[in-house]
Every structure is written in C-alpha cells, then in structure tokens.
Amino acid sequence: MAQYPPLRLHVPEPTGRPGCATDFSYLHLSPAGATRRPDVDVLPVDTQDLAYQLIRVLDEDGTAKGPWDPKLAPDFLRRGLKAMMKTRAFDARMLIAQRQKKLSFYMQCLGEEAIAVAHGMALEQGDMNFPTYRQQGLLLCRDDISMVELICQLLSNEKDPIQGRQLPVMYSYKRAGFFSISGNLATQYIQAVGWAMASAIKGDTKIASAWIGDGSTAESDFSTALTFAHVYRVPVILNVVNNQWAISTFQAIAGGEHTTFAARGVGSGIASLRVDGNDFIAVHAASLWAAERARRGLGPTLIEWVTYRAGAHSTSDDPSKYRPADDWERFPLGDPINRLAAHLMAIGHWSAEEHEATQKALEAEVVAAQREAERYGSLLDGHIPSVASMFEGVYKDMPEHLRQQRQQLGY
Amino acid sequence: MTMIQALRSAMDVMLERDPNVVVFGEDVGYFGGVFRCTEGLQAKYGRSRVFDAPISESGIVGTAVGMGAYGLRPVVEIQFADYVYPAFDQIVSEAARLRYRSAGDFTAPLTIRMPCGGGIYGGQTHSQSPEAVFTHVCGLRTVMPSNPYDAKGLLIAAIECDDPVIFLEPKRLYNGPFDGHHDKPVVPWSKHPMGEVPEGYYSVPLTSAAVFRPGQEVTVLAYGTMVWVSAAAAAEAGVDAEVIDLRSIWPLDLDTIVSSVKKTRRCVVVHEATRTSGFGAELVALVQEHCFYHLEAPIERVTGWDTPYPHAQEWAYFPGPARVGAALKRVMEA
C-alpha cells in the first residue's frame, strides 16, 4: 500500500466562466482610507503588509478618506476626469474605426484609464515611461500630443511619425516621455531600469516608470528587472497593472493565486504597494509617493494596480468565449470614470450636465481628429509612407546591401 | 600588447574620451573580468562607469538598451558567447530593432563583447561560435578581430558606432596567435608584429576586410582564429592562397572579397562554427552571385561539424590546417 495518494497537477481556474458569475472575493480588498501611508524612506521590508492590502481613497459614496488622500485641487481632478474621458472616447472611436476596417488592429484600455492618466499626471517633464500597449492614457493626458498624430500612427499613413513600421498602438514619443512600444512582452521592464540607472550614473534627477501587465510578470525580464532595480537602488517605478486577464488567461495562471504581484516586490527587496487602480486619487497619491522616493534616491517602488480589463484584449479577441459577459459590472472596484465623477459631484465641482457636455465635446473632438488624420491617407487607400523609407533606419547609415535591395524594388 | 591588453586599452581610451561610455558585466568591475579584459578600469574610472552585474544576460543587455535610450554608450560583456542566448530577445527584438521601429526616436548604440571560439578544450559551453545567429538579424553589426591591433581599433570603432555591435573575441587568440598546431608551444603576441599596438586613440573602420596573406591561386574567406589556420594551411599545402580576414562579418566588405575571387577564380570559406546555415553559406552565396563567371571550381567550405562542440574530440572537431590544406588542394585540382 502506498503511503501517499497519487500526486495531482494543480491548474488554476477562474471562478467565473461564460454563463456563471465570478467570485471576486479572491481580490482581498481593504476599505477606503484603511491602509497606512508610510514615509517615502520606508525600508522595503517594512512594506510587507501593504503588499497584501489595498490602498484606496474613494469610498462607495465618492468620499475621499484616509492618509493617502493628497487633497488634490478640484481643478486638477477635473483635468484628470477629462483626460480619462478623452482616453475612453478615443478608444471607443478607434474600436469603431477598426470594425469599419479603417484600422487593421486596435487595443483599448477600457476600465484602466485612471492608472495611466493619474500616474502620467504625477510625473515630470523629462521622466520616461516604458509602457506596454495599454497605457495610451499617458499620451492622452498630455496637451502636447495631438490625437491627429496618434490616429496617423493607427492608420499607418503618410503622417505616421514612425513611418508605417509598426502595428497600430505601438507608439513612440520621446518628447512626451513615452518609450517606443515593442510587441515583445516585458522587454521594456528591464530597459526602464537601465534608463533609470543611466539617470543615476549621470547624476540626473529624472526617473523612469516601467509598465507591465499581470500576465507578463511571468516573463523572465520581470524578475530580472526587479533584481537590477534592487541591486543598484534604481530610481524607477515598477508598475504592474493587474487587470485580472492576459488575453484568455486568468491572473492565477500568471502566479497570482493566493498571493499578490506586489508581494514579489517585497521578496526582491523593493518597497511595494498594492493600490486600487480604479481610484484616480489613490493612483495619483501612490504614484507621487513612489516618484518622490525615486527622485530622492531612496530606490525603486513596485506598485500593483488592481483593476479589471473591461474590454476585449484586442480587436482580435472575443472575451465571451472565456469569461462572464457581465464581469465588469460585478467587479467590486467599479469604473474609474464614474467613481471620480461621483466624487467631484459630491464636492460640488462636477454635474451630470457638465459630464454629458464634456462627453459630447470629446466625441466631437475625436471625430474631427479622425477626419483630419484620414486626410493624410490610410492602409485602406494606399496612402502609406514611401516604400523606399522601408529600408531606412535599420542602421544609422544605409549599408550597401540595403541600398541594393532598395534598388531591386525600383527605388 | 596581447589581445586582452589591446581590448582593455580600447575601453580605457573610450572611457577617457566619452563620459557616456559605461562598461559592465559579470565579474567585470573589481575583479577585472575572468579574462582580465577590464583589469584596472574600475579603479581608474569609478564604480559608476565600470561595474559588476548580476548573472543575467538579458538583464545586462536589457539595461544597456535602456541606457542607450537615455543617451549613454554602454559596452557590456557576456562572459562567454555560449551564454548569450538568455539575452537573445533583448538583442534581436529590442537592440536591433529600436531605431527602426521608433523611426530614430530612440537608438541603441551599444557594444556587446563576448569571448567566442574553440581550440581551448572548452567543451560545449565555452567554445561556440554563434556569429550566424547574429548576422541573420537585421539591424546588428557583427565584428570579430584576429589580432591585437585590429582588436583595439575595431572595438573603438564599435563603441563609437551608433548601431548595436556584436563584438566577438576569439579567446584562443587572447594571448597569442594560433594556427591550429595545438602540439606546438604558443608564441605570445609580444613576439609578433601584430602585437604592436599604439597606446592612444585610433580606429579600424567597420565593414572593411583586410588581406591577411596576399596570394594568386585561391581566395580564402575567414575571420578570427581561422585566419591564422588558413595562412598556415596555405604555406604547408604549398598553395598561393589569398587569405582575407573579414574583420566585420556583417555588414561586410563585399568589394574586397569579389575583387580577390575574380583574381584567383577559386574560393574556400573557413569558419569554426557548425556548417549548416553557418555564415559560410552566406559567403558562398555572395561569391556565387557576384563571381559566377569567374569561378574555375566549386566553392568549398571548411567548418566545424554539425555537432555540439565536443571536449575529448577537440582536434577532430576544430577545422585545423590539415583539413583546410586538403580543401585548398581540392579546389586547385578541380
């Protein structure tokens, strides 16, 4: 008789599949205002409790509570709300444009707008983000990036700043602190650490912000980045956007079961926070805390942003095949736009009328931007960057073999 | 100087000239590298310019890409070329593509040094020649010196180059030239004219081959240790071969190759790396395309066998002067 029963392979499953309801109790939420706010010079080991709690400011009634409320000016919050609404309006319109086959591909960030927008508004000019493909809010929260130019990239037209070389949404905006997006997941996480090391090597005061999703934390570059960030006490913010899903794969398959992604940071000797990603004020407050810590040379911070990927993974994805259709409605942290709007209304700085008027104005703005961008062509009508430009930029100067290949093509 | 001293001198010169140059890798800092290539550099330039890295090739190259995006000029070391594979994604998907995919918004002006090649009883993971893995990647430059003078000049050129450069160093040549006669004592670089290396700044241009041994009867295309083996083989076989040291493997100096083959009308390609889909296949194709009507014989390849690099069978694996000499005779008789 065997002393032990046969071993079994454990394969995590989400509680909710199509046709049934997700049990969100696995999220381990803390009430708004309940989580402490340590000094920015806290030792990483002393953030262990924070890695398993949730920093939240806005409660169910839209009231700001607790030590993480930075008491932001209403005008600032209104700007944030508008930037989130702009991001969502942009996404909605581009989704339609993809369905109309004007774009080959699109990825929205529905439900995650607060994270990129509130974080972007916490950084300074000269800081560098190393985003994934789902941080368009970092660009759309800025006044110096025109939607027309973004749409030109999406259309791969004659005014595409990256000359039609990349898939839609793979933007690059050095001047806006937005590093060139790569299709290869997690690669930018360690690059952000390197960029911030460079800032430290040169005695600069700029910091880097690294971005990754829950699924990609399983890539080796995630662990590598944590090691380097810790070893060299790097001025970097390591953001993990836990939207619960990596395409069809629940975050438990990425290693999230019975633990948190913030906890990985503490294990690597990095101060770590776990934050309500749908709470604009909490996102901004935690980002400011981490930025201050980095800028004062106190080292890196890892922040797990708990949110929900409300939309499809991309325009090539159908989430109804693997998760409940009403999942977002039941997600306990709600909708970041509704929550900030409710707060602003509660303090008398926003109204339903203003909300609706802003919504309409933003929709009109996106439509106008799209119309202008389409004037410069698209994949559809063949007005794309010159074919000869395909050979440029592989190297700084074009080598002989590429010159010959360009000639073979008739250019 | 030995090749080790020449490489160290190149890094010393560039650390001095350009405050954006930084040098890091495993054991590179305090200890000065397992091959002594960075000895004394940390003491001279400080830990923020020359430093030890965790054992993570993807981390070393990935941070270097980020530093390049910031505006630094990183010179990183992979301890052995055999261990570069964990960094493959960062090299191929990131460093090589960054300028292109961002339309010049960001660039990766980095140099990735790695000791390569066999002939040292290094076995499977201390002997590989992975150059073909990199020459196939658009956006990379792949370089391999064969002597101390070129090593310093090419490394300075690589560091100054705004494109990412894979800089392969044949460790068999670190202390002296090696012609494949493993039974003879090694002659140190101090006894060889190519060991005479200027102290200060100079560079050897990338994409320029060198005629290592002039000849009239057959062109040998080689790089690294095989340049020395080929020259010895020619002398021993009594064939007046013109041995061309490619120096820059890709992009390469096609003009020097084509004019030589058009003159000699015969060609043998020699490399340590395994045969199938090795860089030799590209060289054979180029010579065939550009010199077809001048060729008197099929182009031959003398390479490592299509096996992992063995330990005990080192000299049966390594393409030594006997094998190269036999090929030279075959093409002369064809």
Coordinates of N, CA, C and O in Angstrom, one line a residue, chain A residues 128 130 161-163 165-166 170 172-175 178-188 190-202 204 206 219-221 224 227-228 231-232 389-397 399 401 404, chain B residues 19-20 22 24 48-49 51-56 58-72 86 89-90 93-107 137-141 162-164 250-252 254 290:
Chain A
M128 N 10.8 59.3 -18.0 CA 10.5 58.4 -19.1 C 9.7 57.2 -18.7 O 10.0 56.4 -17.8
F130 N 8.1 53.5 -19.8 CA 8.4 52.4 -20.7 C 7.1 51.6 -20.7 O 6.9 50.6 -20.0
P161 N 4.2 59.2 -37.5 CA 5.5 59.5 -37.0 C 6.5 58.4 -37.1 O 7.7 58.6 -37.2
I162 N 6.1 57.1 -37.0 CA 7.0 56.0 -37.1 C 6.9 55.3 -38.5 O 7.3 54.1 -38.6
Q163 N 6.4 56.1 -39.5 CA 6.6 55.7 -40.9 C 6.0 54.4 -41.3 O 6.5 53.7 -42.1
R165 N 5.9 51.6 -39.8 CA 6.8 50.4 -39.5 C 6.2 49.5 -38.4 O 6.7 48.4 -38.3
Q166 N 5.2 50.0 -37.7 CA 4.7 49.2 -36.5 C 3.2 49.1 -36.6 O 2.5 49.9 -37.2
M170 N 1.4 50.9 -31.3 CA 2.8 50.8 -30.9 C 3.5 52.1 -31.0 O 4.5 52.3 -31.8
S172 N 5.6 55.8 -30.3 CA 6.9 56.2 -29.7 C 6.9 57.7 -29.6 O 6.7 58.4 -30.7
Y173 N 7.0 58.2 -28.4 CA 7.1 59.7 -28.2 C 8.1 60.1 -27.2 O 7.8 60.3 -26.0
K174 N 9.3 60.2 -27.6 CA 10.4 60.5 -26.7 C 10.1 61.9 -26.0 O 10.3 62.0 -24.8
R175 N 9.6 62.8 -26.8 CA 9.4 64.2 -26.2 C 8.3 64.1 -25.1 O 8.2 65.0 -24.3
F178 N 7.6 58.8 -23.5 CA 6.9 57.6 -23.8 C 7.7 56.8 -24.7 O 7.9 57.1 -25.9
F179 N 8.3 55.7 -24.2 CA 9.3 54.9 -24.9 C 8.6 54.1 -26.0 O 7.5 53.7 -25.8
S180 N 9.3 53.8 -27.1 CA 8.8 53.0 -28.2 C 8.3 51.7 -27.7 O 9.0 50.9 -27.1
I181 N 7.1 51.4 -28.1 CA 6.4 50.1 -27.7 C 6.9 49.0 -28.6 O 7.0 49.1 -29.8
S182 N 7.2 47.9 -27.9 CA 7.6 46.7 -28.6 C 6.5 45.6 -28.5 O 5.8 45.6 -27.5
G183 N 6.3 44.8 -29.5 CA 5.4 43.7 -29.4 C 5.8 42.6 -28.4 O 5.0 41.8 -27.9
N184 N 7.1 42.5 -28.1 CA 7.6 41.5 -27.2 C 7.4 41.9 -25.8 O 7.9 42.9 -25.3
L185 N 6.6 41.1 -25.1 CA 6.2 41.5 -23.8 C 7.3 41.5 -22.8 O 8.3 40.7 -22.8
A186 N 7.3 42.4 -21.9 CA 8.1 42.6 -20.7 C 9.5 43.1 -21.0 O 10.3 43.5 -20.1
T187 N 9.9 43.2 -22.3 CA 11.3 43.6 -22.6 C 11.5 45.0 -22.1 O 12.7 45.3 -21.7
Q188 N 10.5 45.9 -22.1 CA 10.7 47.3 -21.7 C 10.9 47.4 -20.2 O 11.3 48.4 -19.7
I190 N 12.9 45.8 -18.0 CA 14.3 45.9 -17.7 C 15.0 47.1 -18.3 O 15.9 47.7 -17.8
Q191 N 14.5 47.5 -19.5 CA 15.0 48.7 -20.2 C 14.8 49.9 -19.3 O 15.6 50.8 -19.3
A192 N 13.6 50.0 -18.7 CA 13.3 51.1 -17.9 C 14.3 51.2 -16.7 O 14.7 52.3 -16.4
V193 N 14.6 50.0 -16.2 CA 15.6 50.0 -15.1 C 16.9 50.5 -15.6 O 17.6 51.3 -14.9
G194 N 17.3 50.1 -16.8 CA 18.6 50.6 -17.4 C 18.5 52.1 -17.6 O 19.5 52.8 -17.4
W195 N 17.4 52.6 -18.1 CA 17.3 54.1 -18.3 C 17.5 54.8 -17.0 O 18.2 55.8 -17.0
A196 N 16.8 54.3 -16.0 CA 16.9 55.0 -14.7 C 18.3 54.8 -14.1 O 18.8 55.8 -13.4
M197 N 19.0 53.7 -14.4 CA 20.4 53.6 -14.0 C 21.2 54.7 -14.6 O 22.1 55.3 -14.0
A198 N 20.9 54.9 -15.9 CA 21.7 55.9 -16.7 C 21.5 57.3 -16.0 O 22.4 58.1 -15.9
S199 N 20.2 57.6 -15.6 CA 20.0 58.8 -15.0 C 20.8 59.0 -13.7 O 21.3 60.0 -13.4
A200 N 20.9 57.9 -13.0 CA 21.7 57.9 -11.7 C 23.2 58.0 -12.0 O 24.0 58.7 -11.4
I201 N 23.7 57.3 -13.1 CA 25.1 57.4 -13.5 C 25.5 58.8 -13.8 O 26.5 59.3 -13.5
K202 N 24.5 59.5 -14.5 CA 24.9 60.9 -14.9 C 24.5 61.9 -13.8 O 24.7 63.1 -14.1
D204 N 21.7 62.8 -12.8 CA 20.4 63.5 -13.2 C 19.4 63.4 -12.1 O 19.6 62.8 -11.1
K206 N 16.1 62.8 -13.2 CA 14.9 62.2 -13.9 C 14.7 60.7 -13.4 O 15.7 60.1 -13.0
E219 N 7.1 36.6 -17.5 CA 8.3 36.6 -18.4 C 9.5 36.9 -17.5 O 9.5 37.5 -16.5
S220 N 10.7 36.3 -18.0 CA 11.9 36.4 -17.2 C 12.3 37.9 -17.0 O 12.9 38.2 -16.0
D221 N 12.1 38.7 -18.0 CA 12.5 40.1 -17.8 C 11.9 40.8 -16.6 O 12.4 41.8 -16.1
T224 N 14.1 39.8 -13.7 CA 15.4 40.4 -14.0 C 15.4 41.9 -13.6 O 16.3 42.4 -13.0
T227 N 15.4 42.4 -9.9 CA 16.8 42.2 -9.3 C 17.7 43.4 -9.6 O 18.3 43.9 -8.7
F228 N 17.7 43.9 -10.8 CA 18.6 45.0 -11.1 C 18.1 46.3 -10.4 O 19.0 47.0 -9.9
V231 N 19.3 45.8 -6.8 CA 20.8 45.8 -6.7 C 21.4 47.2 -6.7 O 22.2 47.6 -5.9
Y232 N 20.9 48.0 -7.7 CA 21.6 49.3 -8.0 C 20.7 50.4 -7.4 O 21.0 51.6 -7.7
S389 N 11.2 54.3 -47.8 CA 11.6 54.5 -46.4 C 11.6 53.2 -45.6 O 12.2 53.2 -44.5
M390 N 11.1 52.2 -46.2 CA 11.2 50.8 -45.5 C 12.6 50.4 -45.2 O 12.9 49.7 -44.3
F391 N 13.5 50.9 -46.1 CA 14.9 50.5 -45.9 C 15.7 51.4 -45.0 O 16.9 51.1 -44.7
E392 N 15.1 52.5 -44.6 CA 15.9 53.5 -43.8 C 15.7 53.1 -42.3 O 14.7 52.5 -41.9
G393 N 16.8 53.5 -41.6 CA 16.7 53.4 -40.1 C 16.9 52.0 -39.6 O 16.8 51.8 -38.4
V394 N 17.3 51.0 -40.5 CA 17.7 49.7 -40.0 C 19.0 49.9 -39.3 O 19.3 49.4 -38.2
Y395 N 19.9 50.7 -39.9 CA 21.1 51.2 -39.4 C 21.1 52.7 -39.4 O 20.3 53.3 -40.1
K396 N 22.0 53.3 -38.8 CA 22.1 54.8 -38.8 C 22.3 55.2 -40.3 O 21.6 56.1 -40.8
D397 N 23.3 54.6 -40.9 CA 23.6 54.9 -42.3 C 23.3 53.6 -43.1 O 23.5 52.5 -42.6
P399 N 23.6 50.6 -45.2 CA 24.6 49.8 -45.7 C 24.4 49.4 -47.2 O 23.2 49.5 -47.7
H401 N 24.2 46.7 -48.8 CA 23.3 45.6 -49.2 C 21.8 46.1 -49.2 O 21.0 45.7 -50.0
Q404 N 21.2 48.2 -52.3 CA 21.0 47.4 -53.4 C 19.6 46.8 -53.4 O 18.9 46.7 -54.4
Chain B
P19 N 32.4 60.6 -21.8 CA 31.8 60.4 -20.5 C 30.5 59.5 -20.5 O 30.1 59.1 -19.5
N20 N 30.0 59.3 -21.7 CA 28.8 58.5 -21.8 C 29.1 57.0 -21.9 O 28.2 56.2 -21.9
V22 N 30.0 53.5 -20.6 CA 30.0 52.7 -19.4 C 30.3 51.3 -19.7 O 29.9 50.8 -20.8
F24 N 30.1 47.3 -18.2 CA 29.6 46.4 -17.1 C 29.3 45.0 -17.6 O 29.2 44.8 -18.8
S48 N 30.7 53.9 -10.9 CA 29.5 54.3 -11.7 C 29.8 54.2 -13.2 O 28.9 54.3 -14.0
R49 N 31.1 54.0 -13.6 CA 31.4 53.8 -15.0 C 31.7 52.4 -15.4 O 31.5 52.0 -16.5
F51 N 31.3 48.5 -13.7 CA 30.7 47.8 -12.5 C 30.3 46.4 -12.8 O 30.1 46.0 -14.0
D52 N 30.2 45.6 -11.7 CA 29.8 44.2 -11.8 C 28.3 44.2 -11.9 O 27.6 45.0 -11.4
A53 N 27.9 43.1 -12.6 CA 26.4 42.9 -12.9 C 26.0 41.6 -12.3 O 26.8 40.7 -12.2
P54 N 24.7 41.5 -12.0 CA 24.2 40.2 -11.6 C 24.3 39.2 -12.8 O 24.4 39.6 -13.9
I55 N 24.2 37.9 -12.5 CA 24.3 36.9 -13.5 C 23.0 36.8 -14.3 O 22.2 36.0 -14.0
S56 N 22.9 37.7 -15.2 CA 21.6 37.8 -16.0 C 21.9 38.4 -17.3 O 22.1 39.7 -17.4
S58 N 20.1 38.7 -20.0 CA 19.0 39.5 -20.5 C 19.0 40.8 -19.7 O 18.6 41.9 -20.3
G59 N 19.3 40.7 -18.5 CA 19.4 41.9 -17.7 C 20.5 42.9 -18.1 O 20.3 44.1 -18.2
I60 N 21.6 42.3 -18.4 CA 22.8 43.1 -18.8 C 22.5 43.8 -20.1 O 22.6 45.0 -20.3
V61 N 22.0 43.1 -21.1 CA 21.7 43.7 -22.4 C 20.4 44.6 -22.3 O 20.4 45.7 -22.9
G62 N 19.4 44.1 -21.5 CA 18.2 44.9 -21.4 C 18.5 46.3 -20.7 O 18.0 47.3 -21.2
T63 N 19.3 46.3 -19.7 CA 19.6 47.6 -19.1 C 20.4 48.5 -20.0 O 20.2 49.7 -20.1
A64 N 21.3 47.8 -20.8 CA 22.1 48.5 -21.7 C 21.2 49.2 -22.8 O 21.5 50.3 -23.2
V65 N 20.2 48.5 -23.2 CA 19.3 49.1 -24.2 C 18.6 50.4 -23.6 O 18.5 51.4 -24.2
G66 N 18.2 50.2 -22.3 CA 17.6 51.4 -21.7 C 18.6 52.5 -21.5 O 18.3 53.7 -21.7
M67 N 19.8 52.2 -21.2 CA 20.9 53.2 -21.0 C 21.1 53.9 -22.4 O 21.3 55.1 -22.5
G68 N 21.1 53.1 -23.4 CA 21.3 53.7 -24.8 C 20.2 54.6 -25.1 O 20.4 55.7 -25.7
A69 N 19.0 54.3 -24.7 CA 17.8 55.1 -25.0 C 17.9 56.4 -24.2 O 17.5 57.5 -24.7
Y70 N 18.6 56.4 -23.1 CA 18.8 57.6 -22.3 C 19.9 58.5 -22.9 O 19.8 59.7 -22.9
G71 N 20.9 57.9 -23.6 CA 21.9 58.6 -24.2 C 23.3 58.2 -23.8 O 24.3 58.8 -24.2
L72 N 23.4 57.1 -23.1 CA 24.7 56.5 -22.8 C 25.2 55.6 -23.9 O 24.5 55.3 -24.9
P86 N 20.3 33.7 -23.3 CA 19.2 34.3 -22.5 C 19.0 35.8 -22.9 O 18.0 36.3 -22.5
D89 N 16.4 37.7 -26.8 CA 15.2 38.5 -27.1 C 15.6 40.0 -27.0 O 15.2 40.8 -27.9
Q90 N 16.4 40.4 -26.0 CA 16.8 41.8 -25.9 C 17.6 42.2 -27.1 O 17.5 43.4 -27.6
S93 N 15.0 41.4 -30.6 CA 13.7 42.1 -30.6 C 13.8 43.6 -30.2 O 13.0 44.4 -30.6
E94 N 14.9 43.9 -29.5 CA 15.0 45.3 -29.0 C 16.1 46.1 -29.5 O 16.0 47.0 -30.2
A95 N 17.4 45.7 -29.1 CA 18.5 46.5 -29.6 C 18.6 46.6 -31.1 O 18.7 47.7 -31.6
A96 N 18.4 45.5 -31.8 CA 18.5 45.6 -33.3 C 17.4 46.4 -33.9 O 17.5 46.9 -35.0
R97 N 16.2 46.4 -33.3 CA 15.0 47.0 -33.9 C 14.7 48.4 -33.4 O 13.8 49.0 -34.0
L98 N 15.3 48.9 -32.4 CA 14.8 50.1 -31.7 C 14.8 51.3 -32.6 O 13.9 52.0 -32.7
R99 N 15.9 51.5 -33.3 CA 16.0 52.7 -34.2 C 14.9 52.6 -35.3 O 14.2 53.5 -35.6
Y100 N 14.8 51.4 -35.9 CA 13.8 51.2 -37.0 C 12.4 51.4 -36.5 O 11.6 52.2 -37.1
R101 N 12.0 50.7 -35.4 CA 10.6 50.7 -35.0 C 10.2 52.1 -34.5 O 9.0 52.4 -34.4
S102 N 11.1 52.9 -34.0 CA 10.8 54.2 -33.5 C 11.1 55.3 -34.5 O 11.0 56.5 -34.1
A103 N 11.5 54.9 -35.7 CA 11.9 55.9 -36.7 C 12.9 56.8 -36.2 O 12.9 58.1 -36.4
G104 N 13.9 56.3 -35.4 CA 15.0 57.1 -34.9 C 14.7 57.9 -33.7 O 15.6 58.6 -33.2
D105 N 13.5 57.8 -33.1 CA 13.1 58.4 -31.9 C 14.1 58.0 -30.7 O 14.5 58.8 -29.9
F106 N 14.4 56.7 -30.8 CA 15.3 56.1 -29.8 C 16.3 55.2 -30.5 O 16.0 54.6 -31.6
T107 N 17.5 55.1 -30.0 CA 18.5 54.3 -30.6 C 19.2 53.5 -29.5 O 19.1 53.7 -28.3
V137 N 20.3 38.7 -38.2 CA 19.4 39.7 -37.5 C 19.6 41.1 -38.2 O 20.7 41.7 -38.0
C138 N 18.6 41.6 -38.8 CA 18.8 43.0 -39.4 C 18.8 44.0 -38.3 O 18.1 43.9 -37.3
G139 N 19.8 44.9 -38.5 CA 20.0 46.0 -37.5 C 21.2 45.8 -36.6 O 21.6 46.7 -35.9
L140 N 21.8 44.6 -36.7 CA 23.0 44.3 -35.9 C 24.2 44.4 -36.8 O 24.2 44.1 -38.0
R141 N 25.3 44.8 -36.2 CA 26.7 44.6 -36.8 C 27.4 43.6 -36.1 O 27.4 43.6 -34.8
D162 N 27.0 54.1 -33.9 CA 25.6 54.3 -33.3 C 24.7 53.1 -33.5 O 23.5 53.2 -33.0
D163 N 25.1 52.1 -34.2 CA 24.3 50.9 -34.3 C 24.8 49.9 -33.2 O 25.9 49.9 -32.8
P164 N 23.9 49.0 -32.8 CA 24.4 47.9 -31.9 C 25.4 47.0 -32.6 O 25.2 46.6 -33.7
W250 N 29.3 41.0 -40.7 CA 28.1 41.6 -41.4 C 27.8 42.9 -40.7 O 27.7 42.9 -39.5
P251 N 27.5 43.9 -41.5 CA 27.7 44.0 -42.9 C 29.2 43.9 -43.3 O 30.0 44.3 -42.5
L252 N 29.4 43.3 -44.4 CA 30.8 43.0 -44.8 C 31.3 43.8 -45.9 O 30.6 44.6 -46.6
L254 N 32.2 43.6 -49.3 CA 32.0 42.8 -50.4 C 33.0 43.0 -51.5 O 33.5 42.1 -52.2
H290 N 28.2 37.0 -57.3 CA 29.0 38.1 -57.8 C 30.1 37.6 -58.7 O 30.7 38.4 -59.4

